[in-house]
Each structure stands twice: as structure tokens, then as C-alpha cells.
Short mmCIF file of C-alpha atoms in Angstrom, two decimals:
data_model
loop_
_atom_site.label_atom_id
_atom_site.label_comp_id
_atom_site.label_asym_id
_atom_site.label_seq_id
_atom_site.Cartn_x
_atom_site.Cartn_y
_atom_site.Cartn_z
CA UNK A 1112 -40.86 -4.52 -58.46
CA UNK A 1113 -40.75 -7.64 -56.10
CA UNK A 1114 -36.97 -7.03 -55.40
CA UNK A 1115 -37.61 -3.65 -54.58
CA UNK A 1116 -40.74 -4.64 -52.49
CA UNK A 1117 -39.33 -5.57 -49.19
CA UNK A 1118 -36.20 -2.98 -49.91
CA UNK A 1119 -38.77 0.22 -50.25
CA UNK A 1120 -39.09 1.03 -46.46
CA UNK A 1121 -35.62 0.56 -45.81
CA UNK A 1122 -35.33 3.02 -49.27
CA UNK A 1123 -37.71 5.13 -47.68
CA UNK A 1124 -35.97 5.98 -44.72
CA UNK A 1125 -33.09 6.73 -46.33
CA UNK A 1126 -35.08 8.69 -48.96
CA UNK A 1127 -36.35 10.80 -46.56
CA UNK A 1128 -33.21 11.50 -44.49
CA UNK A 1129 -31.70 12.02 -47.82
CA UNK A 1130 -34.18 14.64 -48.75
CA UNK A 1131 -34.03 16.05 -45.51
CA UNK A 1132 -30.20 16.44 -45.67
CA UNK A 1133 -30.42 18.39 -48.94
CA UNK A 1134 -32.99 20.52 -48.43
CA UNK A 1135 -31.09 21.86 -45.30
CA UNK A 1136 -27.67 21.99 -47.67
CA UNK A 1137 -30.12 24.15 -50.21
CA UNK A 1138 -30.78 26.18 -47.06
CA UNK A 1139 -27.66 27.25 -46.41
CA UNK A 1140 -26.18 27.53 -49.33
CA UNK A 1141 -29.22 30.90 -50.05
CA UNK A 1142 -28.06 31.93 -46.84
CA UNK A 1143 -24.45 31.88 -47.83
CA UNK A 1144 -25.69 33.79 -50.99
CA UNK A 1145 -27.55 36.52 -49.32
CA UNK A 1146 -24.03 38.40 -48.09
CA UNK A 1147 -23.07 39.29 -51.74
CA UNK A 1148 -26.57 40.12 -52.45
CA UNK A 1149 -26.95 42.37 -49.42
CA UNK A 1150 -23.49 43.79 -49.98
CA UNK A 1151 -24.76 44.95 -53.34
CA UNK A 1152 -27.13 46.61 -52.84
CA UNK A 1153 -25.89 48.32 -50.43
CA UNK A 1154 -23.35 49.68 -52.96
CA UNK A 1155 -26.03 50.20 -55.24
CA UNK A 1156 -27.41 52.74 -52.60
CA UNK A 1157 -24.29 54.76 -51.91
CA UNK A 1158 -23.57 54.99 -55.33
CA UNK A 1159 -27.22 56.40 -56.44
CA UNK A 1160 -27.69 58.85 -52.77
CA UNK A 1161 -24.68 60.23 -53.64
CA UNK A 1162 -25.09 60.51 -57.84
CA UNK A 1163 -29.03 61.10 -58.13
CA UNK A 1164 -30.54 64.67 -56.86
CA UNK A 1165 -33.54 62.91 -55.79
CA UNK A 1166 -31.94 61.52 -51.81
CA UNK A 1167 -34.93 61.49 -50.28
CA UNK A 1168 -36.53 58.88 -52.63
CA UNK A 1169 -33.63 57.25 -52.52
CA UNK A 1170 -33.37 57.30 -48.74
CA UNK A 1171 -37.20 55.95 -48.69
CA UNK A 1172 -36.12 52.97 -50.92
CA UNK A 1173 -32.99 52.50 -48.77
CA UNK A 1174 -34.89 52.48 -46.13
CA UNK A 1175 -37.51 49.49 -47.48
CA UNK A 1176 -34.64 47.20 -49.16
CA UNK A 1177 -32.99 47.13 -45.69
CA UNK A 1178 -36.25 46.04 -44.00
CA UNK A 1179 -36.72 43.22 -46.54
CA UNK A 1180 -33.13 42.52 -47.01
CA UNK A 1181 -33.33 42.05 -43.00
CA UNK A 1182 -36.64 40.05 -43.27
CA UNK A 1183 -35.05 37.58 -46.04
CA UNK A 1184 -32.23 37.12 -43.73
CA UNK A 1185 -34.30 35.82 -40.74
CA UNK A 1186 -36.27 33.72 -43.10
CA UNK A 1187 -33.49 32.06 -44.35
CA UNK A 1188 -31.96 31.38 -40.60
CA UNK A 1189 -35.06 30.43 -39.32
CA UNK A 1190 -35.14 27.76 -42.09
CA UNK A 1191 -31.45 26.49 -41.63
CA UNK A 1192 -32.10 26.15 -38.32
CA UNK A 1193 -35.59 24.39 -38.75
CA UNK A 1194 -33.50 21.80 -40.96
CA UNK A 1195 -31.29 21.32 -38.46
CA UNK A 1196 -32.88 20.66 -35.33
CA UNK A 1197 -35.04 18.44 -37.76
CA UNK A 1198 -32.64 16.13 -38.60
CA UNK A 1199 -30.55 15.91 -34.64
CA UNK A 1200 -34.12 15.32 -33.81
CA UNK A 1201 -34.10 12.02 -36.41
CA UNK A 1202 -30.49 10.83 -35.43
CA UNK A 1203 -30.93 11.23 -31.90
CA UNK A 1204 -34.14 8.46 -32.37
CA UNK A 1205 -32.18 6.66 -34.68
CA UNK A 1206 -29.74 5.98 -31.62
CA UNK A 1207 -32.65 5.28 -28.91
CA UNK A 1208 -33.96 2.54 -31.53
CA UNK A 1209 -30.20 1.06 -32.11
CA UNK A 1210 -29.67 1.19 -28.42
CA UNK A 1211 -33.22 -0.60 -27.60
CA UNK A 1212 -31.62 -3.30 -30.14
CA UNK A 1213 -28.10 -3.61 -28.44
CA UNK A 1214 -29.74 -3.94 -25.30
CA UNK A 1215 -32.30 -6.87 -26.72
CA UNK A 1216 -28.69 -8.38 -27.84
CA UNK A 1217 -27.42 -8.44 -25.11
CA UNK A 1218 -30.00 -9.98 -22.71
CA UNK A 1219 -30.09 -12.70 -25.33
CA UNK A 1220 -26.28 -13.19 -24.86
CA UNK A 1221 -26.77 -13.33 -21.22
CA UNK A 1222 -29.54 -15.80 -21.27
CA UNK A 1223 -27.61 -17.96 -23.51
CA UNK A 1224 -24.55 -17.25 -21.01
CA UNK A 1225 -26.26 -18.31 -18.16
CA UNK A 1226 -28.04 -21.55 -19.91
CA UNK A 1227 -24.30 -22.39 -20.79
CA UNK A 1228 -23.63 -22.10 -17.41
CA UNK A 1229 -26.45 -23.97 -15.79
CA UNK A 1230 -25.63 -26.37 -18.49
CA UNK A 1231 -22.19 -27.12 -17.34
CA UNK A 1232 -22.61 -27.39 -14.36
CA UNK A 1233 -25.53 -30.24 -14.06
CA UNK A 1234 -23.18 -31.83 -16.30
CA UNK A 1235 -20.63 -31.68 -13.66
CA UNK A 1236 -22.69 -32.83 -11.27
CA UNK A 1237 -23.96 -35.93 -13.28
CA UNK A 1238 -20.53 -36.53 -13.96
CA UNK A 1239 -19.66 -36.39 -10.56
CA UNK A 1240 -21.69 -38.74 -9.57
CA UNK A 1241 -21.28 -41.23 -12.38
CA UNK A 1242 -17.45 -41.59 -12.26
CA UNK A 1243 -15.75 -43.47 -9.32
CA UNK A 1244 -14.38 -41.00 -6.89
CA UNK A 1245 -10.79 -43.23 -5.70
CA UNK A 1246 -8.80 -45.30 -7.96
CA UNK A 1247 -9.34 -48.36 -8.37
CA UNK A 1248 -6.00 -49.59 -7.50
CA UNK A 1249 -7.84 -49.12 -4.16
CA UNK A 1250 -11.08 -50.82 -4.59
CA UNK A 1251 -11.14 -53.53 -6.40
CA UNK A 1252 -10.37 -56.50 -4.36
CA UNK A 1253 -8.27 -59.35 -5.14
CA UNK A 1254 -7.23 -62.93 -3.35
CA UNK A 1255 -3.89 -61.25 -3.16
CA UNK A 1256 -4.44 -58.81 -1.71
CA UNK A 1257 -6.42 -59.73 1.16
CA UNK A 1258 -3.64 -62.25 1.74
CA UNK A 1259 -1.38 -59.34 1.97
CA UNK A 1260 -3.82 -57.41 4.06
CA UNK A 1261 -3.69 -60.60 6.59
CA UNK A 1262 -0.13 -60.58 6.42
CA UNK A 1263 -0.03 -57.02 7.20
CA UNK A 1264 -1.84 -57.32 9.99
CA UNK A 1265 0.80 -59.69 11.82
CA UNK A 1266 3.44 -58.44 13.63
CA UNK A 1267 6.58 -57.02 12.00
CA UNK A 1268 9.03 -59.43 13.47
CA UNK A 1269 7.39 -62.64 12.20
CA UNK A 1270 7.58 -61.04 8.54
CA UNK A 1271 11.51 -60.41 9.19
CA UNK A 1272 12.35 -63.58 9.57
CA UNK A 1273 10.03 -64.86 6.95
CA UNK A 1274 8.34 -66.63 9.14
CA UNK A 1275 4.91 -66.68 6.99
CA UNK A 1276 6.47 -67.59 3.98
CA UNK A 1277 8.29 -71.18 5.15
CA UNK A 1278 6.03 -74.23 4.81
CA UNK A 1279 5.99 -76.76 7.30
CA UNK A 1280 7.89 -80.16 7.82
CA UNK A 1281 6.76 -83.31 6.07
CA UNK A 1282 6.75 -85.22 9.17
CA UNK A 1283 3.49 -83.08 10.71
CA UNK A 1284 1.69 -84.57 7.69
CA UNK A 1285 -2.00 -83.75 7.16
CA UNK A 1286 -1.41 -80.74 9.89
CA UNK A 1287 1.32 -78.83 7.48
CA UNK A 1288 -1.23 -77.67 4.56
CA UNK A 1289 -3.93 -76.22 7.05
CA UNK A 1290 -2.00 -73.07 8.27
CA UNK A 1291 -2.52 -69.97 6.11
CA UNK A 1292 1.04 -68.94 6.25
CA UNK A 1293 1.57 -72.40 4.74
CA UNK A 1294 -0.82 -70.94 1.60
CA UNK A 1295 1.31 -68.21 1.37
CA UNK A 1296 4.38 -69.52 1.53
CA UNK A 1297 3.15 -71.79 -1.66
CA UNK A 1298 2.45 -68.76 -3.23
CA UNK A 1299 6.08 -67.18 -2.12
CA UNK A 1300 8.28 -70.05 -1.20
CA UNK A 1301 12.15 -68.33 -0.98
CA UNK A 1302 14.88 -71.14 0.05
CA UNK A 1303 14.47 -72.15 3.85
CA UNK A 1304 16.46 -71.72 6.62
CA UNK A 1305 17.06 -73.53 10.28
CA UNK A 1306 15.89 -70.64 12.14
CA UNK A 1307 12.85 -70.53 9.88
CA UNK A 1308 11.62 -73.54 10.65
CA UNK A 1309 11.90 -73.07 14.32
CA UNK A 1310 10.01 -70.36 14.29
CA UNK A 1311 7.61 -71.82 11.73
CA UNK A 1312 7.18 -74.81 14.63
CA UNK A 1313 6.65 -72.40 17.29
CA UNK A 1314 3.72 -70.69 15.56
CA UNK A 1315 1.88 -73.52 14.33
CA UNK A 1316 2.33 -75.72 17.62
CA UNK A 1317 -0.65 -74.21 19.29
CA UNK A 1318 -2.70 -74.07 16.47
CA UNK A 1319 -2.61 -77.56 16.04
CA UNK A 1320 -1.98 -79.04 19.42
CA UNK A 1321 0.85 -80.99 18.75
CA UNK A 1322 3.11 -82.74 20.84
CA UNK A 1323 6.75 -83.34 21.08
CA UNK A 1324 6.00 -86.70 21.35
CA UNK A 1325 3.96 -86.90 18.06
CA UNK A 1326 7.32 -85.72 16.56
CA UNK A 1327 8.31 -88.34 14.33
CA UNK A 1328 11.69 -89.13 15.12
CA UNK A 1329 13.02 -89.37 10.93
CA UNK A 1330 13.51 -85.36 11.61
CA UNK A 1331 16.77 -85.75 12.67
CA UNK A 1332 19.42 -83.84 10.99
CA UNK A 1333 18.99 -80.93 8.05
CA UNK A 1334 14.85 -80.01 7.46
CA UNK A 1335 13.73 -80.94 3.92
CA UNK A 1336 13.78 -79.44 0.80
CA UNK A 1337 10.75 -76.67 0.05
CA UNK A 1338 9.61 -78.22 -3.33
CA UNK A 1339 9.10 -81.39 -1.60
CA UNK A 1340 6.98 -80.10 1.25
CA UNK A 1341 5.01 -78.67 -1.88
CA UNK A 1342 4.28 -82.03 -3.52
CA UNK A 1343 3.32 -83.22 0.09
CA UNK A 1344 0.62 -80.59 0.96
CA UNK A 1345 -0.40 -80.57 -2.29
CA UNK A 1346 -1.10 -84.51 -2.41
CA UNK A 1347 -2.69 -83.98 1.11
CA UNK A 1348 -5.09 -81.82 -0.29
CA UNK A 1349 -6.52 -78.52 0.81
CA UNK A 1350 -9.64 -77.07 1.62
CA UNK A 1351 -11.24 -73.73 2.12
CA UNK A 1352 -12.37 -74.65 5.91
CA UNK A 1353 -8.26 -75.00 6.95
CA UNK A 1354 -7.95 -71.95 5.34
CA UNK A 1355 -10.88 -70.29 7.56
CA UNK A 1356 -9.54 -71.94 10.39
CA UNK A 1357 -6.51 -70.60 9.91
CA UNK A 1358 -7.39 -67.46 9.57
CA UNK A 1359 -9.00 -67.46 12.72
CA UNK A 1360 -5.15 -69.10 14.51
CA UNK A 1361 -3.60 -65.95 13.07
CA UNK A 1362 -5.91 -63.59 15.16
CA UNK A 1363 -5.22 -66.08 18.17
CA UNK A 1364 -1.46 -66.03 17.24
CA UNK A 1365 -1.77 -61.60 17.61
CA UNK A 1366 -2.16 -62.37 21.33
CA UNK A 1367 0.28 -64.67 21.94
CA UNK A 1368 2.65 -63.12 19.62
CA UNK A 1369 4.13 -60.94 22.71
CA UNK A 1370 4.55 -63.62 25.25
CA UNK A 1371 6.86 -65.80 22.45
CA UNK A 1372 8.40 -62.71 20.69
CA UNK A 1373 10.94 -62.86 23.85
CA UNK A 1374 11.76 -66.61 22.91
CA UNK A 1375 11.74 -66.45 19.20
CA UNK A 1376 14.08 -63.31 19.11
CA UNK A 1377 16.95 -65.08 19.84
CA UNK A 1378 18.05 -67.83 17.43
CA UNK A 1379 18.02 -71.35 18.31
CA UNK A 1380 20.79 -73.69 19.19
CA UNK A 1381 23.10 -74.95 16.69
CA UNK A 1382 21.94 -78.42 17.24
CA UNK A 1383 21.09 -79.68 13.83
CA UNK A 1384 18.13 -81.49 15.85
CA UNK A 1385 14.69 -79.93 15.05
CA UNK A 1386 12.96 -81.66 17.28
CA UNK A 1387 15.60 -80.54 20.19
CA UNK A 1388 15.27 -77.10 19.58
CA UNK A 1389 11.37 -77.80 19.92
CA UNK A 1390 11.25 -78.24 23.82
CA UNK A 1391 12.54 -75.20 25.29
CA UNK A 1392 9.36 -73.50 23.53
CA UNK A 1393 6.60 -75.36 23.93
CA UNK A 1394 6.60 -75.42 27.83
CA UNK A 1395 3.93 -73.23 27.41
CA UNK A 1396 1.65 -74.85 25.96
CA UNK A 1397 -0.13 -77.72 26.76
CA UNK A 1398 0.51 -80.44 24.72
CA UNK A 1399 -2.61 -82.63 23.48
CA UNK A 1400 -1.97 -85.86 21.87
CA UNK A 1401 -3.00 -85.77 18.22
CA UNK A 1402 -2.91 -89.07 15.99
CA UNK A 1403 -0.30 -88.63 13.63
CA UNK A 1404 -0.96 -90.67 10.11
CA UNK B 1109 -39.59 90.04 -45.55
CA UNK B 1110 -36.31 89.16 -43.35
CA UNK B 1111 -38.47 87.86 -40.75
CA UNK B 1112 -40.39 85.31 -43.02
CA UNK B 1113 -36.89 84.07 -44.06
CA UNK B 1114 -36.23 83.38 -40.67
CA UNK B 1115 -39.47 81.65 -39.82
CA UNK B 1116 -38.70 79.36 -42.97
CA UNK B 1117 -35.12 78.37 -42.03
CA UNK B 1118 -36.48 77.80 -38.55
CA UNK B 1119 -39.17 75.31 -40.04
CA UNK B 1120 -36.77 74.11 -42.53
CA UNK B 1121 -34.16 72.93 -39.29
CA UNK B 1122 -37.01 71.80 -37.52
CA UNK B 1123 -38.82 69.69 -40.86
CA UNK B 1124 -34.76 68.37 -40.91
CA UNK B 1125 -34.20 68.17 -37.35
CA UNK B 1126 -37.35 65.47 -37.42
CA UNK B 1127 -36.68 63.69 -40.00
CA UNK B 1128 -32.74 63.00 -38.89
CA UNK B 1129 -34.77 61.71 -35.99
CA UNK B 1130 -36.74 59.75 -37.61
CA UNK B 1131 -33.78 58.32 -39.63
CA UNK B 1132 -32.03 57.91 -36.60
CA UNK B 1133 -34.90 55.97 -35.20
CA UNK B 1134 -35.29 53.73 -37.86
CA UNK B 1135 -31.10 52.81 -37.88
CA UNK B 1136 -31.64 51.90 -34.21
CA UNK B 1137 -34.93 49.63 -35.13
CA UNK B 1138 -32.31 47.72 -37.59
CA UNK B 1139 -29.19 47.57 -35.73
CA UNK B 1140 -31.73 46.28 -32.24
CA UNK B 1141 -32.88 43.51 -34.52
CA UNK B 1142 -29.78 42.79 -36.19
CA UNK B 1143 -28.51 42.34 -32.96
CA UNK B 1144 -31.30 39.90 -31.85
CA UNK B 1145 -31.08 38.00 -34.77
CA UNK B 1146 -26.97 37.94 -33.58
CA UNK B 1147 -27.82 36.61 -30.09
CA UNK B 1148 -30.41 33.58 -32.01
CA UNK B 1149 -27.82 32.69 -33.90
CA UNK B 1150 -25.35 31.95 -30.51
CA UNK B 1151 -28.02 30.90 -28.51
CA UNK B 1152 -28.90 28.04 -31.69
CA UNK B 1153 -24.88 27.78 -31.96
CA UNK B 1154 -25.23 26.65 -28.12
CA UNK B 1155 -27.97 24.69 -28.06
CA UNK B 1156 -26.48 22.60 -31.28
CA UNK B 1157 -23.50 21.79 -30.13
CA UNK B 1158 -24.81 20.60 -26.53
CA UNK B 1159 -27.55 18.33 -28.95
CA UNK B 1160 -24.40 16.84 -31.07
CA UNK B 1161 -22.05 16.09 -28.19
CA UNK B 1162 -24.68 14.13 -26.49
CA UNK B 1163 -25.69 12.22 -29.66
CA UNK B 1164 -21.71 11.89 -30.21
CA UNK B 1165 -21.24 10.27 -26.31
CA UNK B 1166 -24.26 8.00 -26.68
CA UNK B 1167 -23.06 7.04 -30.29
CA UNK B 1168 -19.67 6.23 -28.16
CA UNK B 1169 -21.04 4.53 -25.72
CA UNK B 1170 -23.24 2.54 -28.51
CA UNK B 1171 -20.08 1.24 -30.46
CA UNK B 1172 -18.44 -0.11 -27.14
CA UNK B 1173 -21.95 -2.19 -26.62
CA UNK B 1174 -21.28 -3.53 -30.22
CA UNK B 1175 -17.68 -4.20 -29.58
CA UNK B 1176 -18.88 -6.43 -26.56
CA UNK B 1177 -21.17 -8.10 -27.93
CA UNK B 1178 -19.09 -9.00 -31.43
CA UNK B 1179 -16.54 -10.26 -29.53
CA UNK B 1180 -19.25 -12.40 -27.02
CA UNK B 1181 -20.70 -13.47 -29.97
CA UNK B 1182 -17.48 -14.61 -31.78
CA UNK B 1183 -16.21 -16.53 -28.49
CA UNK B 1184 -19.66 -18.37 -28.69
CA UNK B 1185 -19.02 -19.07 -32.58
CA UNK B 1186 -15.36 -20.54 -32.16
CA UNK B 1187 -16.85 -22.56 -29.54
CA UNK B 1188 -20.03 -23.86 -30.13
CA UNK B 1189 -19.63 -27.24 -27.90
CA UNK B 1190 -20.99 -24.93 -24.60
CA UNK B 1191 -24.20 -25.02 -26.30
CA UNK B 1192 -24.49 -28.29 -27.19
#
């Protein structure tokens, strides 16, 4: 009885349109019968008019059975078609309730559509913010890379002839390690050459203010060897104030770059002499006397 | 005695006359409502099949709803990470 509790008004419903559905059957089926019944009797009638000497009693009774016979016949129709209309009348509300539930279904689907939605997309946005918009190949910053930034920024024909990259004499002592190009060429140090160092001079002379005179004469002949330049800056010592004021000679060297790009362009003399191929470029400058140690 | 045979045959056609009328009258009471009873039956014919065509197009129209929404429904099942 408890199973069939909760299943009774769904068993109802369908009891009822099952009742419904046979009665009108029933219905139609007498109505079917009547045409053999009516045909019948209507035999019947011929057959006694014609046999009986009585007609007009039978003409009387004729006349009655076709008044009922018609009356039973719009009984019956009127019935059938009660039934009928009855039951479009049920299945036509059975679809406005199934359509009131599709259309509950699918307001809920497009609430839960647009939730998704609104969902993904604050998502989104919180991702958008939270992640890091350029690569970080870009942005993070490293000590070589601003030393390629600042050698970047120099111009193009001091990078040609490696100018940057060639340390300095050992004869300009405590002077060589304070130059940044002499920090990068410790970093990159490729095999030097004569025009290399002549250029190298010719860069680093104003920086430092030195003189030809201060030029130790030892320099004489070919220019030393790169690891030993090394081992000499290295014992010197450096600091992070020559580096600064370095720095700060590079942005000098920008301006006078142009005015000594017409001298350093061509190569110096043969003369194995360092120190000769020294004067023709520093007649621009003017020459302080710095204590050599 | 001729001339009361004649009066009798004369009310016998006219007793006969009126009741063939009368007959008459009564086949064309039938056959009027037989005939209305044939035009209920075409108007309910009508009437019917207007009633079931609509219930047939809304039924239609019903089972396309449902076909939406199983298949909304079943893209929300396979993927239930957009509601989370």
C-alpha cells in the first residue's frame, strides 16, 4: 500500500484517461452496430407491408421505429462526439502543462548558461591580471645585460673593431682596470691586435688625462699578452666607483666619438712603436700630468 | 344509389389523398433531420481535425524544445568543469 502510495495520482491520471479512452471506444463501437440493426429492420418492414393485410398498422409502426431508430442514432453521435472533444480537451492541457515545464527547463539552462559565462570570464580577468603580460626574457634584469645595453648604446664603429673588448697596457698601471670597456673585455677578452690597442689608447686618454710623457718608455715594440694585463688589473684591484665613473666617460666618449671617428678610421702606422702612434691623436686633448706608480 | 358510390370514392381519394400527404410529410421530417444530423457530423469532422492538427504542431514544436534542451543538457554533463 506504501509503494502504491505516492504512485496512485500518477495511476489516477492514467486511470482516468484510460477510462475515458474506452468508454469513447464502447461509443463507437454501438454506433458501428446500429447500421445492421437499422438495416434490419428495415427489411423486417418491407417484408411484413408487403406479406401482412394489415399496411396501415404496419405503416404506423414503420413510421415509430424510424423515429426511434433516428433518435438512437443521434444519441449515440452525440455521445461519440462528447467522448471525443472530452479527451482533445485533456491532451491539449496535457501539452500546455509539458510546455510550462520545457519552458521552466529551459530558463534554468540559460541561467546556468549565463553563470558559466559570467564565470569565465571574471576568471579571465583575474587571470589577466595575475599572469605577467611580456616574457620574461624581457624583464628580468641581469649584470649582463645592462653591460650589453651600455655597449649597445656606443657607436657601431668602436664595436667593429673591438674596441670595448681589448684591455689596456700594463704600463698605464692603476689607470687600466678603471675603464668599463676594460670590465668587459675581462668578461670577453678575444686575442689583441695593434690597431686595437690604438684605438683602445685613444678612448681612454681623455678619460684619464694622461700624457705622452707619462708613457713609460718599456712599451716599445709588440703590446703584451691579454692574460697578463688580466693578472695586472686584477692584482690592482677594482672597485664599483671606477666602474661608475666609467660609466659616466662612456656618455662623455658619445660626444667626442664624432670628432675622433675621422682619426680612428684609418689604421695606424706600421711602426711597431705604441707610444709613436700615440701623438698624432692626442693633439686634441690637453694633456694633464698624472703620477704614474 | 350510383351517386352515393360516387360520393364514397370521392371521400375514399380524398381520406387517401391526405394521408399520402401526411406520409409524405412525415418522409420529409426524416430525410430534413437525417440530413442535419449529416451536416453535424462534417461540421464535428471539421472542427476535429483543425483541434488535432494544432495539438499535432504544438506536440512538434514540444519535441524540438526537448531535443534542445537534451542535447544542452548533455554538453553540460560531458563537461562539468564550466560549472565548477
Amino acid at each position: 500500500m506504501q509503494q502504491l502510495g505516492p504512485e496512485r495520482p500518477a495511476m489516477t491520471f492514467d486511470e482516468v484517461s484510460l477510462e475515458r479512452s474506452k468508454s469513447f471506444v464502447q461509443a463507437l463501437q454501438e454506433l458501428k452496430n446500429l447500421r445492421p440493426q437499422l438495416y434490419s429492420a428495415a427489411d423486417y418492414c418491407e417484408k411484413a407491408y408487403l406479406h401482412s393485410e394489415q399496411k396501415q398498422m404496419v405503416l404506423d409502426h414503420l413510421k415509430e421505429y424510424a423515429v426511434r431508430a433516428l433518435v438512437n442514432a443521434v444519441d449515440h453521435l452525440g455521445t461519440v462526439t462528447y467522448k471525443l472533444t472530452e479527451i482533445s480537451e485533456q491532451q491539449s492541457s496535457d501539452i500546455s502543462t509539458v510546455e510550462l515545464k520545457i519552458s521552466c527547463l529551459s530558463q534554468q539552462i540559460l541561467t546556468c548558461q549565463t553563470f558559466a559565462d559570467k564565470e569565465g570570464l571574471r576568471q579571465q580577468q583575474l587571470s589577466s591580471r595575475t599572469t605577467p603580460r611580456h616574457k620574461k626574457h624581457y624583464i628580468l634584469p641581469s649584470p649582463i645585460h645592462k653591460r650589453l645595453e651600455n655597449i649597445s648604446n656606443l657607436p657601431k664603429d668602436n664595436r667593429s673593431s673591438h674596441v670595448q673588448s681589448m684591455p689596456l697596457p700594463q704600463s698605464y698601471g692603476t689607470l687600466a682596470p678603471k675603464t668599463l670597456s676594460w670590465h668587459l673585455a675581462s668578461d670577453n677578452s678575444p686575442a689583441p691586435s695593434k690597431e686595437s690597442w690604438t684605438s683602445l689608447l685613444v678612448e681612454d686618454s681623455r678619460d684619464r688625462n694622461v700624457t705622452m710623457n707619462s708613457l713609460p718608455p718599456s712599451e716599445h715594440g709588440a703590446p703584451m699578452s691579454l692574460s697578463s694585463h688580466l693578472q695586472a688589473a686584477k692584482g690592482n684591484g677594482t672597485s664599483v666607483e671606477d666602474e661608475m665613473e666609467a660609466k659616466k666617460s662612456l656618455s662623455e666618449f658619445k660626444s667626442f666619438d664624432k670628432s675622433v671617428r675621422g682619426e680612428i678610421s684609418q689604421p695606424p702606422p706600421r711602426s711597431k712603436n705604441i707610444i709613436s702612434a700615440l701623438f698624432p691623436r692626442n693633439k686634441n686633448f690637453k694633456p694633464k700630468r698624472v703620477p704614474v706608480s | 344509389m350510383a351517386r352515393a358510390g360516387g360520393m364514397t370514392n370521392a371521400v375514399n381519394v380524398g381520406i387517401a389523398v391526405q394521408a399520402d400527404w401526411e406520409n409524405r410529410e412525415f418522409i420529409s421530417n426524416i430525410s430534413l433531420n437525417v440530413r442535419r444530423l449529416f451536416d453535424f457530423l462534417l461540421q464535428f469532422e471539421a472542427t476535429t481535425k483543425s483541434k488535432l492538427a494544432a495539438l499535432n504542431e504544438k506536440l512538434d514544436i514540444l519535441e524540438r524544445k526537448l531535443e534542445v534542451l537534451e542535447v544542452q543538457v548533455s554538453s553540460a554533463t560531458t563537461n562539468p568543469s564550466v560549472f565548477t
